[in-house]
């Protein structure tokens, strides 16, 4: 998130820089690819994770977790997102989200 803010500030600064009256040619700015999607799944937690987990960051953060990460690791992760970053996750949705995460990115992935 902080990274995004800094990026936005940098982009704004560059745009201000090129927006002078003499510069008609707008500078093209290539943003880094940061749009990794959650892996689709038939698990009910997939839709809930889509709704609750990719508002602040892309699915890259999930994809970069160790595939050996077990269920308690993902539980702690979801709780941390809620407690520390105020992710708007419903208490009732947590088990399904954790189930999706551990089976998609953690140590319960189908072989
Ligand atoms: C309100 C914003 C927000 C929402 C919503 C959110 N996160 Fe995050 N998440 C963050 C921020 C900020 C970081 C980076 C902070 C850090 O590095 O500790 C992060 C980091 C992560 C990481 C990287 C590992 C780590 O410890 O930093 C994972 C995995 C992750 N989030 C998973 C999730 C999951 C799963 C959900 C849904 C339950 C979720 N996030 C919802 C803000 C959010």
Short mmCIF file of N, CA and C and ligand atoms in Angstrom, two decimals:
data_model
loop_
_atom_site.label_atom_id
_atom_site.label_comp_id
_atom_site.label_asym_id
_atom_site.label_seq_id
_atom_site.Cartn_x
_atom_site.Cartn_y
_atom_site.Cartn_z
N UNK A 1 0.85 -1.20 0.00
CA UNK A 1 0.00 0.00 0.00
C UNK A 1 0.88 1.24 0.00
N UNK A 2 1.83 1.25 0.94
CA UNK A 2 2.75 2.38 1.01
C UNK A 2 3.45 2.53 -0.33
N UNK A 3 3.82 1.40 -0.89
CA UNK A 3 4.49 1.35 -2.17
C UNK A 3 3.62 2.01 -3.23
N UNK A 4 2.31 1.70 -3.21
CA UNK A 4 1.38 2.28 -4.18
C UNK A 4 1.30 3.78 -4.01
N UNK A 5 1.24 4.22 -2.77
CA UNK A 5 1.14 5.66 -2.51
C UNK A 5 2.36 6.36 -3.06
N UNK A 6 3.53 5.74 -2.81
CA UNK A 6 4.75 6.34 -3.30
C UNK A 6 4.75 6.37 -4.81
N UNK A 7 4.25 5.31 -5.40
CA UNK A 7 4.19 5.21 -6.85
C UNK A 7 3.27 6.30 -7.38
N UNK A 8 2.12 6.45 -6.74
CA UNK A 8 1.16 7.45 -7.19
C UNK A 8 1.77 8.84 -7.08
N UNK A 9 2.50 9.08 -6.00
CA UNK A 9 3.13 10.38 -5.81
C UNK A 9 4.18 10.62 -6.90
N UNK A 10 4.93 9.57 -7.21
CA UNK A 10 5.96 9.70 -8.23
C UNK A 10 5.33 9.98 -9.59
N UNK A 11 4.24 9.27 -9.88
CA UNK A 11 3.54 9.47 -11.16
C UNK A 11 3.01 10.90 -11.23
N UNK A 12 2.41 11.35 -10.14
CA UNK A 12 1.87 12.70 -10.11
C UNK A 12 2.99 13.73 -10.33
N UNK A 13 4.13 13.49 -9.71
CA UNK A 13 5.25 14.41 -9.83
C UNK A 13 5.72 14.47 -11.29
N UNK A 14 5.80 13.30 -11.92
CA UNK A 14 6.24 13.26 -13.31
C UNK A 14 5.23 13.99 -14.20
N UNK A 15 3.96 13.76 -13.93
CA UNK A 15 2.93 14.39 -14.76
C UNK A 15 2.95 15.90 -14.61
N UNK A 16 3.15 16.36 -13.38
CA UNK A 16 3.26 17.80 -13.16
C UNK A 16 4.44 18.33 -13.95
N UNK A 17 5.50 17.55 -13.93
CA UNK A 17 6.72 17.94 -14.62
C UNK A 17 6.52 18.12 -16.12
N UNK A 18 5.71 17.28 -16.73
CA UNK A 18 5.55 17.35 -18.18
C UNK A 18 4.33 18.18 -18.59
N UNK A 19 3.59 18.66 -17.61
CA UNK A 19 2.35 19.36 -17.94
C UNK A 19 2.56 20.84 -18.23
N UNK A 20 3.77 21.23 -18.39
CA UNK A 20 4.04 22.64 -18.71
C UNK A 20 3.42 23.02 -20.05
N UNK A 21 3.13 24.30 -20.30
CA UNK A 21 2.43 24.73 -21.51
C UNK A 21 3.20 24.39 -22.80
N UNK A 22 4.52 24.33 -22.73
CA UNK A 22 5.30 24.10 -23.94
C UNK A 22 5.32 22.63 -24.34
N UNK A 23 4.94 21.74 -23.42
CA UNK A 23 5.05 20.31 -23.70
C UNK A 23 3.72 19.74 -24.13
N UNK A 24 3.53 19.50 -25.39
CA UNK A 24 2.28 18.92 -25.86
C UNK A 24 2.34 17.39 -25.81
N UNK A 25 3.56 16.86 -25.96
CA UNK A 25 3.69 15.40 -25.99
C UNK A 25 3.67 14.82 -24.59
N UNK A 26 2.59 14.17 -24.26
CA UNK A 26 2.48 13.56 -22.93
C UNK A 26 3.46 12.41 -22.82
N UNK A 27 4.13 12.36 -21.69
CA UNK A 27 5.10 11.29 -21.48
C UNK A 27 4.37 10.01 -21.10
N UNK A 28 4.75 8.93 -21.71
CA UNK A 28 4.12 7.65 -21.37
C UNK A 28 4.78 7.06 -20.14
N UNK A 29 3.97 6.63 -19.21
CA UNK A 29 4.51 6.06 -17.99
C UNK A 29 4.11 4.59 -17.91
N UNK A 30 5.10 3.73 -17.85
CA UNK A 30 4.82 2.29 -17.74
C UNK A 30 4.79 1.92 -16.26
N UNK A 31 3.64 1.48 -15.80
CA UNK A 31 3.56 1.02 -14.42
C UNK A 31 3.98 -0.44 -14.36
N UNK A 32 4.62 -0.83 -13.28
CA UNK A 32 5.00 -2.24 -13.16
C UNK A 32 3.75 -3.11 -13.08
N UNK A 33 3.84 -4.31 -13.63
CA UNK A 33 2.71 -5.23 -13.57
C UNK A 33 2.44 -5.60 -12.13
N UNK A 34 1.28 -5.29 -11.65
CA UNK A 34 0.94 -5.59 -10.26
C UNK A 34 -0.51 -6.04 -10.23
N UNK A 35 -0.89 -6.79 -11.25
CA UNK A 35 -2.29 -7.14 -11.34
C UNK A 35 -2.56 -8.62 -11.25
N UNK A 36 -1.66 -9.33 -10.58
CA UNK A 36 -1.83 -10.78 -10.49
C UNK A 36 -3.17 -11.11 -9.84
N UNK A 37 -3.93 -11.99 -10.52
CA UNK A 37 -5.26 -12.36 -10.02
C UNK A 37 -5.16 -13.56 -9.09
N UNK A 38 -6.14 -13.69 -8.23
CA UNK A 38 -6.22 -14.91 -7.41
C UNK A 38 -6.47 -16.10 -8.32
N UNK A 39 -5.90 -17.25 -7.95
CA UNK A 39 -6.13 -18.46 -8.75
C UNK A 39 -7.59 -18.89 -8.61
N UNK A 40 -8.29 -19.04 -9.74
CA UNK A 40 -9.69 -19.44 -9.68
C UNK A 40 -9.85 -20.80 -9.01
N UNK A 41 -10.96 -20.98 -8.35
CA UNK A 41 -11.22 -22.21 -7.62
C UNK A 41 -12.72 -22.38 -7.45
N UNK A 42 -13.14 -23.63 -7.28
CA UNK A 42 -14.55 -23.87 -7.01
C UNK A 42 -14.85 -23.78 -5.51
N UNK A 43 -13.80 -23.59 -4.70
CA UNK A 43 -14.02 -23.47 -3.26
C UNK A 43 -14.78 -22.18 -2.96
N UNK A 44 -15.67 -22.23 -1.98
CA UNK A 44 -16.47 -21.04 -1.66
C UNK A 44 -15.61 -19.85 -1.21
N UNK A 45 -14.44 -20.14 -0.68
CA UNK A 45 -13.59 -19.06 -0.20
C UNK A 45 -13.00 -18.22 -1.33
N UNK A 46 -13.03 -18.75 -2.54
CA UNK A 46 -12.45 -18.01 -3.66
C UNK A 46 -13.16 -16.67 -3.86
N UNK A 47 -14.48 -16.72 -3.95
CA UNK A 47 -15.24 -15.49 -4.15
C UNK A 47 -15.07 -14.54 -2.96
N UNK A 48 -15.01 -15.12 -1.77
CA UNK A 48 -14.85 -14.28 -0.58
C UNK A 48 -13.47 -13.62 -0.56
N UNK A 49 -12.47 -14.36 -0.99
CA UNK A 49 -11.14 -13.78 -1.05
C UNK A 49 -11.09 -12.69 -2.12
N UNK A 50 -11.76 -12.94 -3.24
CA UNK A 50 -11.84 -11.93 -4.29
C UNK A 50 -12.43 -10.63 -3.72
N UNK A 51 -13.46 -10.80 -2.90
CA UNK A 51 -14.17 -9.64 -2.36
C UNK A 51 -13.40 -8.96 -1.23
N UNK A 52 -12.59 -9.74 -0.50
CA UNK A 52 -12.00 -9.19 0.73
C UNK A 52 -10.49 -9.01 0.71
N UNK A 53 -9.81 -9.64 -0.20
CA UNK A 53 -8.36 -9.74 -0.06
C UNK A 53 -7.54 -9.05 -1.14
N UNK A 54 -8.14 -8.53 -2.16
CA UNK A 54 -7.31 -7.94 -3.21
C UNK A 54 -7.65 -6.45 -3.43
N UNK A 55 -8.24 -5.84 -2.41
CA UNK A 55 -8.55 -4.41 -2.53
C UNK A 55 -7.28 -3.58 -2.34
N UNK A 56 -6.40 -4.04 -1.46
CA UNK A 56 -5.22 -3.24 -1.12
C UNK A 56 -3.98 -3.67 -1.89
N UNK A 57 -3.93 -4.94 -2.23
CA UNK A 57 -2.76 -5.45 -2.96
C UNK A 57 -3.25 -6.54 -3.88
N UNK A 58 -2.45 -6.88 -4.87
CA UNK A 58 -2.86 -7.94 -5.79
C UNK A 58 -2.61 -9.30 -5.15
N UNK A 59 -2.92 -10.35 -5.88
CA UNK A 59 -2.75 -11.71 -5.37
C UNK A 59 -1.28 -12.12 -5.34
N UNK A 60 -0.41 -11.23 -5.80
CA UNK A 60 1.03 -11.51 -5.74
C UNK A 60 1.47 -11.86 -4.32
N UNK A 61 0.90 -11.13 -3.34
CA UNK A 61 1.30 -11.37 -1.95
C UNK A 61 0.96 -12.77 -1.52
N UNK A 62 -0.14 -13.31 -2.00
CA UNK A 62 -0.51 -14.68 -1.65
C UNK A 62 0.43 -15.65 -2.39
N UNK A 63 0.68 -15.34 -3.67
CA UNK A 63 1.48 -16.23 -4.50
C UNK A 63 2.92 -16.35 -3.99
N UNK A 64 3.39 -15.33 -3.29
CA UNK A 64 4.77 -15.35 -2.81
C UNK A 64 4.93 -15.99 -1.44
N UNK A 65 3.85 -16.49 -0.87
CA UNK A 65 3.98 -17.18 0.42
C UNK A 65 4.52 -18.58 0.17
N UNK A 66 5.22 -19.15 1.16
CA UNK A 66 5.78 -20.49 0.95
C UNK A 66 4.68 -21.53 0.75
N UNK A 67 4.83 -22.39 -0.25
CA UNK A 67 3.82 -23.43 -0.50
C UNK A 67 3.74 -24.45 0.62
N UNK A 68 4.70 -24.38 1.54
CA UNK A 68 4.68 -25.28 2.70
C UNK A 68 3.85 -24.69 3.84
N UNK A 69 3.36 -23.46 3.67
CA UNK A 69 2.63 -22.80 4.75
C UNK A 69 1.35 -23.56 5.09
N UNK A 70 1.19 -23.88 6.36
CA UNK A 70 0.05 -24.68 6.81
C UNK A 70 -1.11 -23.78 7.24
N UNK A 71 -2.23 -24.44 7.51
CA UNK A 71 -3.47 -23.74 7.85
C UNK A 71 -3.30 -22.66 8.93
N UNK A 72 -2.62 -22.94 10.05
CA UNK A 72 -2.48 -21.90 11.09
C UNK A 72 -1.76 -20.64 10.58
N UNK A 73 -0.85 -20.83 9.65
CA UNK A 73 -0.14 -19.70 9.06
C UNK A 73 -1.12 -18.79 8.33
N UNK A 74 -2.01 -19.41 7.55
CA UNK A 74 -2.97 -18.61 6.79
C UNK A 74 -4.02 -17.99 7.69
N UNK A 75 -4.38 -18.72 8.76
CA UNK A 75 -5.32 -18.15 9.72
C UNK A 75 -4.73 -16.89 10.33
N UNK A 76 -3.46 -17.00 10.72
CA UNK A 76 -2.79 -15.85 11.34
C UNK A 76 -2.71 -14.70 10.34
N UNK A 77 -2.47 -15.03 9.08
CA UNK A 77 -2.36 -14.02 8.03
C UNK A 77 -3.66 -13.24 7.87
N UNK A 78 -4.77 -13.98 7.77
CA UNK A 78 -6.07 -13.33 7.58
C UNK A 78 -6.40 -12.49 8.81
N UNK A 79 -6.12 -13.04 9.99
CA UNK A 79 -6.38 -12.27 11.22
C UNK A 79 -5.54 -11.00 11.26
N UNK A 80 -4.30 -11.13 10.80
CA UNK A 80 -3.42 -9.97 10.82
C UNK A 80 -3.92 -8.89 9.86
N UNK A 81 -4.38 -9.33 8.69
CA UNK A 81 -4.90 -8.37 7.71
C UNK A 81 -6.07 -7.60 8.30
N UNK A 82 -6.89 -8.32 9.06
CA UNK A 82 -8.07 -7.68 9.65
C UNK A 82 -7.67 -6.77 10.81
N UNK A 83 -6.83 -7.29 11.69
CA UNK A 83 -6.48 -6.54 12.90
C UNK A 83 -5.57 -5.35 12.59
N UNK A 84 -4.56 -5.58 11.77
CA UNK A 84 -3.55 -4.55 11.57
C UNK A 84 -3.96 -3.57 10.47
N UNK A 85 -4.50 -4.10 9.38
CA UNK A 85 -4.78 -3.23 8.23
C UNK A 85 -6.26 -2.93 8.06
N UNK A 86 -7.07 -3.46 8.99
CA UNK A 86 -8.51 -3.21 8.95
C UNK A 86 -9.15 -3.74 7.67
N UNK A 87 -8.64 -4.88 7.20
CA UNK A 87 -9.30 -5.52 6.06
C UNK A 87 -10.74 -5.84 6.47
N UNK A 88 -11.69 -5.50 5.63
CA UNK A 88 -13.10 -5.66 6.01
C UNK A 88 -13.57 -7.10 5.86
N UNK A 89 -12.94 -8.00 6.60
CA UNK A 89 -13.28 -9.41 6.48
C UNK A 89 -14.27 -9.79 7.58
N UNK A 90 -15.37 -10.40 7.17
CA UNK A 90 -16.36 -10.89 8.12
C UNK A 90 -15.80 -12.08 8.89
N UNK A 91 -15.98 -12.06 10.19
CA UNK A 91 -15.53 -13.18 11.03
C UNK A 91 -16.04 -14.50 10.45
N UNK A 92 -17.29 -14.50 9.99
CA UNK A 92 -17.93 -15.71 9.49
C UNK A 92 -17.30 -16.21 8.18
N UNK A 93 -16.68 -15.32 7.44
CA UNK A 93 -16.09 -15.70 6.15
C UNK A 93 -14.66 -16.22 6.29
N UNK A 94 -14.09 -16.02 7.47
CA UNK A 94 -12.67 -16.35 7.64
C UNK A 94 -12.33 -17.82 7.36
N UNK A 95 -13.10 -18.78 7.94
CA UNK A 95 -12.73 -20.18 7.70
C UNK A 95 -12.71 -20.53 6.21
N UNK A 96 -13.68 -20.03 5.46
CA UNK A 96 -13.73 -20.33 4.02
C UNK A 96 -12.55 -19.70 3.29
N UNK A 97 -12.20 -18.49 3.68
CA UNK A 97 -11.06 -17.82 3.02
C UNK A 97 -9.77 -18.58 3.34
N UNK A 98 -9.60 -18.94 4.59
CA UNK A 98 -8.39 -19.68 4.99
C UNK A 98 -8.34 -21.01 4.25
N UNK A 99 -9.48 -21.67 4.14
CA UNK A 99 -9.54 -22.96 3.45
C UNK A 99 -9.11 -22.80 1.99
N UNK A 100 -9.62 -21.76 1.36
CA UNK A 100 -9.22 -21.49 -0.04
C UNK A 100 -7.72 -21.21 -0.12
N UNK A 101 -7.22 -20.40 0.78
CA UNK A 101 -5.80 -20.00 0.72
C UNK A 101 -4.87 -21.19 0.91
N UNK A 102 -5.14 -22.01 1.93
CA UNK A 102 -4.23 -23.12 2.22
C UNK A 102 -4.29 -24.17 1.11
N UNK A 103 -5.47 -24.32 0.47
CA UNK A 103 -5.59 -25.32 -0.61
C UNK A 103 -5.12 -24.78 -1.95
N UNK A 104 -4.94 -23.48 -2.04
CA UNK A 104 -4.54 -22.87 -3.31
C UNK A 104 -3.08 -22.43 -3.30
N UNK A 105 -2.63 -21.93 -2.14
CA UNK A 105 -1.27 -21.40 -2.04
C UNK A 105 -0.42 -22.09 -0.96
N UNK A 106 -1.07 -22.86 -0.10
CA UNK A 106 -0.37 -23.45 1.03
C UNK A 106 -0.11 -24.94 0.88
N UNK A 107 0.02 -25.61 2.02
CA UNK A 107 0.47 -27.01 1.98
C UNK A 107 -0.66 -28.02 1.80
N UNK A 108 -1.87 -27.53 1.48
CA UNK A 108 -2.95 -28.48 1.19
C UNK A 108 -3.34 -28.44 -0.29
N UNK A 109 -2.41 -27.95 -1.12
CA UNK A 109 -2.66 -27.91 -2.56
C UNK A 109 -2.78 -29.33 -3.08
N UNK A 110 -3.70 -29.52 -4.03
CA UNK A 110 -3.82 -30.83 -4.67
C UNK A 110 -2.53 -31.09 -5.45
N UNK A 111 -2.02 -32.31 -5.39
CA UNK A 111 -0.76 -32.62 -6.06
C UNK A 111 -0.88 -32.49 -7.58
C1 LIG B 1 -6.96 -2.92 4.09
C2 LIG B 1 -5.95 -3.35 3.17
C3 LIG B 1 -5.67 -4.83 3.05
C4 LIG B 1 -6.59 -5.83 2.82
C5 LIG B 1 -8.08 -5.70 2.58
C6 LIG B 1 -5.83 -7.06 2.82
N1 LIG B 1 -4.51 -6.80 2.99
FE1 LIG B 1 -2.99 -8.16 2.87
N2 LIG B 1 -1.64 -6.68 3.17
C7 LIG B 1 -1.92 -5.34 3.34
C8 LIG B 1 -0.70 -4.62 3.51
C9 LIG B 1 -0.58 -3.12 3.75
C10 LIG B 1 0.34 -5.56 3.40
C11 LIG B 1 1.83 -5.32 3.47
C12 LIG B 1 2.23 -5.10 4.90
C13 LIG B 1 3.40 -5.90 5.31
O1 LIG B 1 4.29 -6.11 4.51
O2 LIG B 1 3.40 -6.32 6.47
C14 LIG B 1 -0.28 -6.84 3.17
C15 LIG B 1 0.43 -8.02 3.01
C16 LIG B 1 -0.14 -9.25 2.75
C17 LIG B 1 0.59 -10.49 2.53
C18 LIG B 1 2.09 -10.62 2.43
C19 LIG B 1 2.69 -11.20 3.63
C20 LIG B 1 2.89 -10.24 4.74
O3 LIG B 1 2.88 -10.71 5.87
O4 LIG B 1 3.10 -9.06 4.50
C21 LIG B 1 -0.33 -11.47 2.37
C22 LIG B 1 -0.08 -12.95 2.11
C23 LIG B 1 -1.63 -10.86 2.47
N3 LIG B 1 -1.49 -9.52 2.68
C24 LIG B 1 -2.82 -11.55 2.39
C25 LIG B 1 -4.07 -10.97 2.50
C26 LIG B 1 -5.31 -11.73 2.56
C27 LIG B 1 -5.43 -13.23 2.50
C28 LIG B 1 -6.32 -10.82 2.65
C29 LIG B 1 -7.81 -11.09 2.81
C30 LIG B 1 -8.20 -11.77 4.02
C31 LIG B 1 -5.72 -9.48 2.66
N4 LIG B 1 -4.35 -9.62 2.58
C32 LIG B 1 -6.42 -8.30 2.69
C33 LIG B 1 -3.18 -4.78 3.34
C34 LIG B 1 -4.37 -5.45 3.14
#
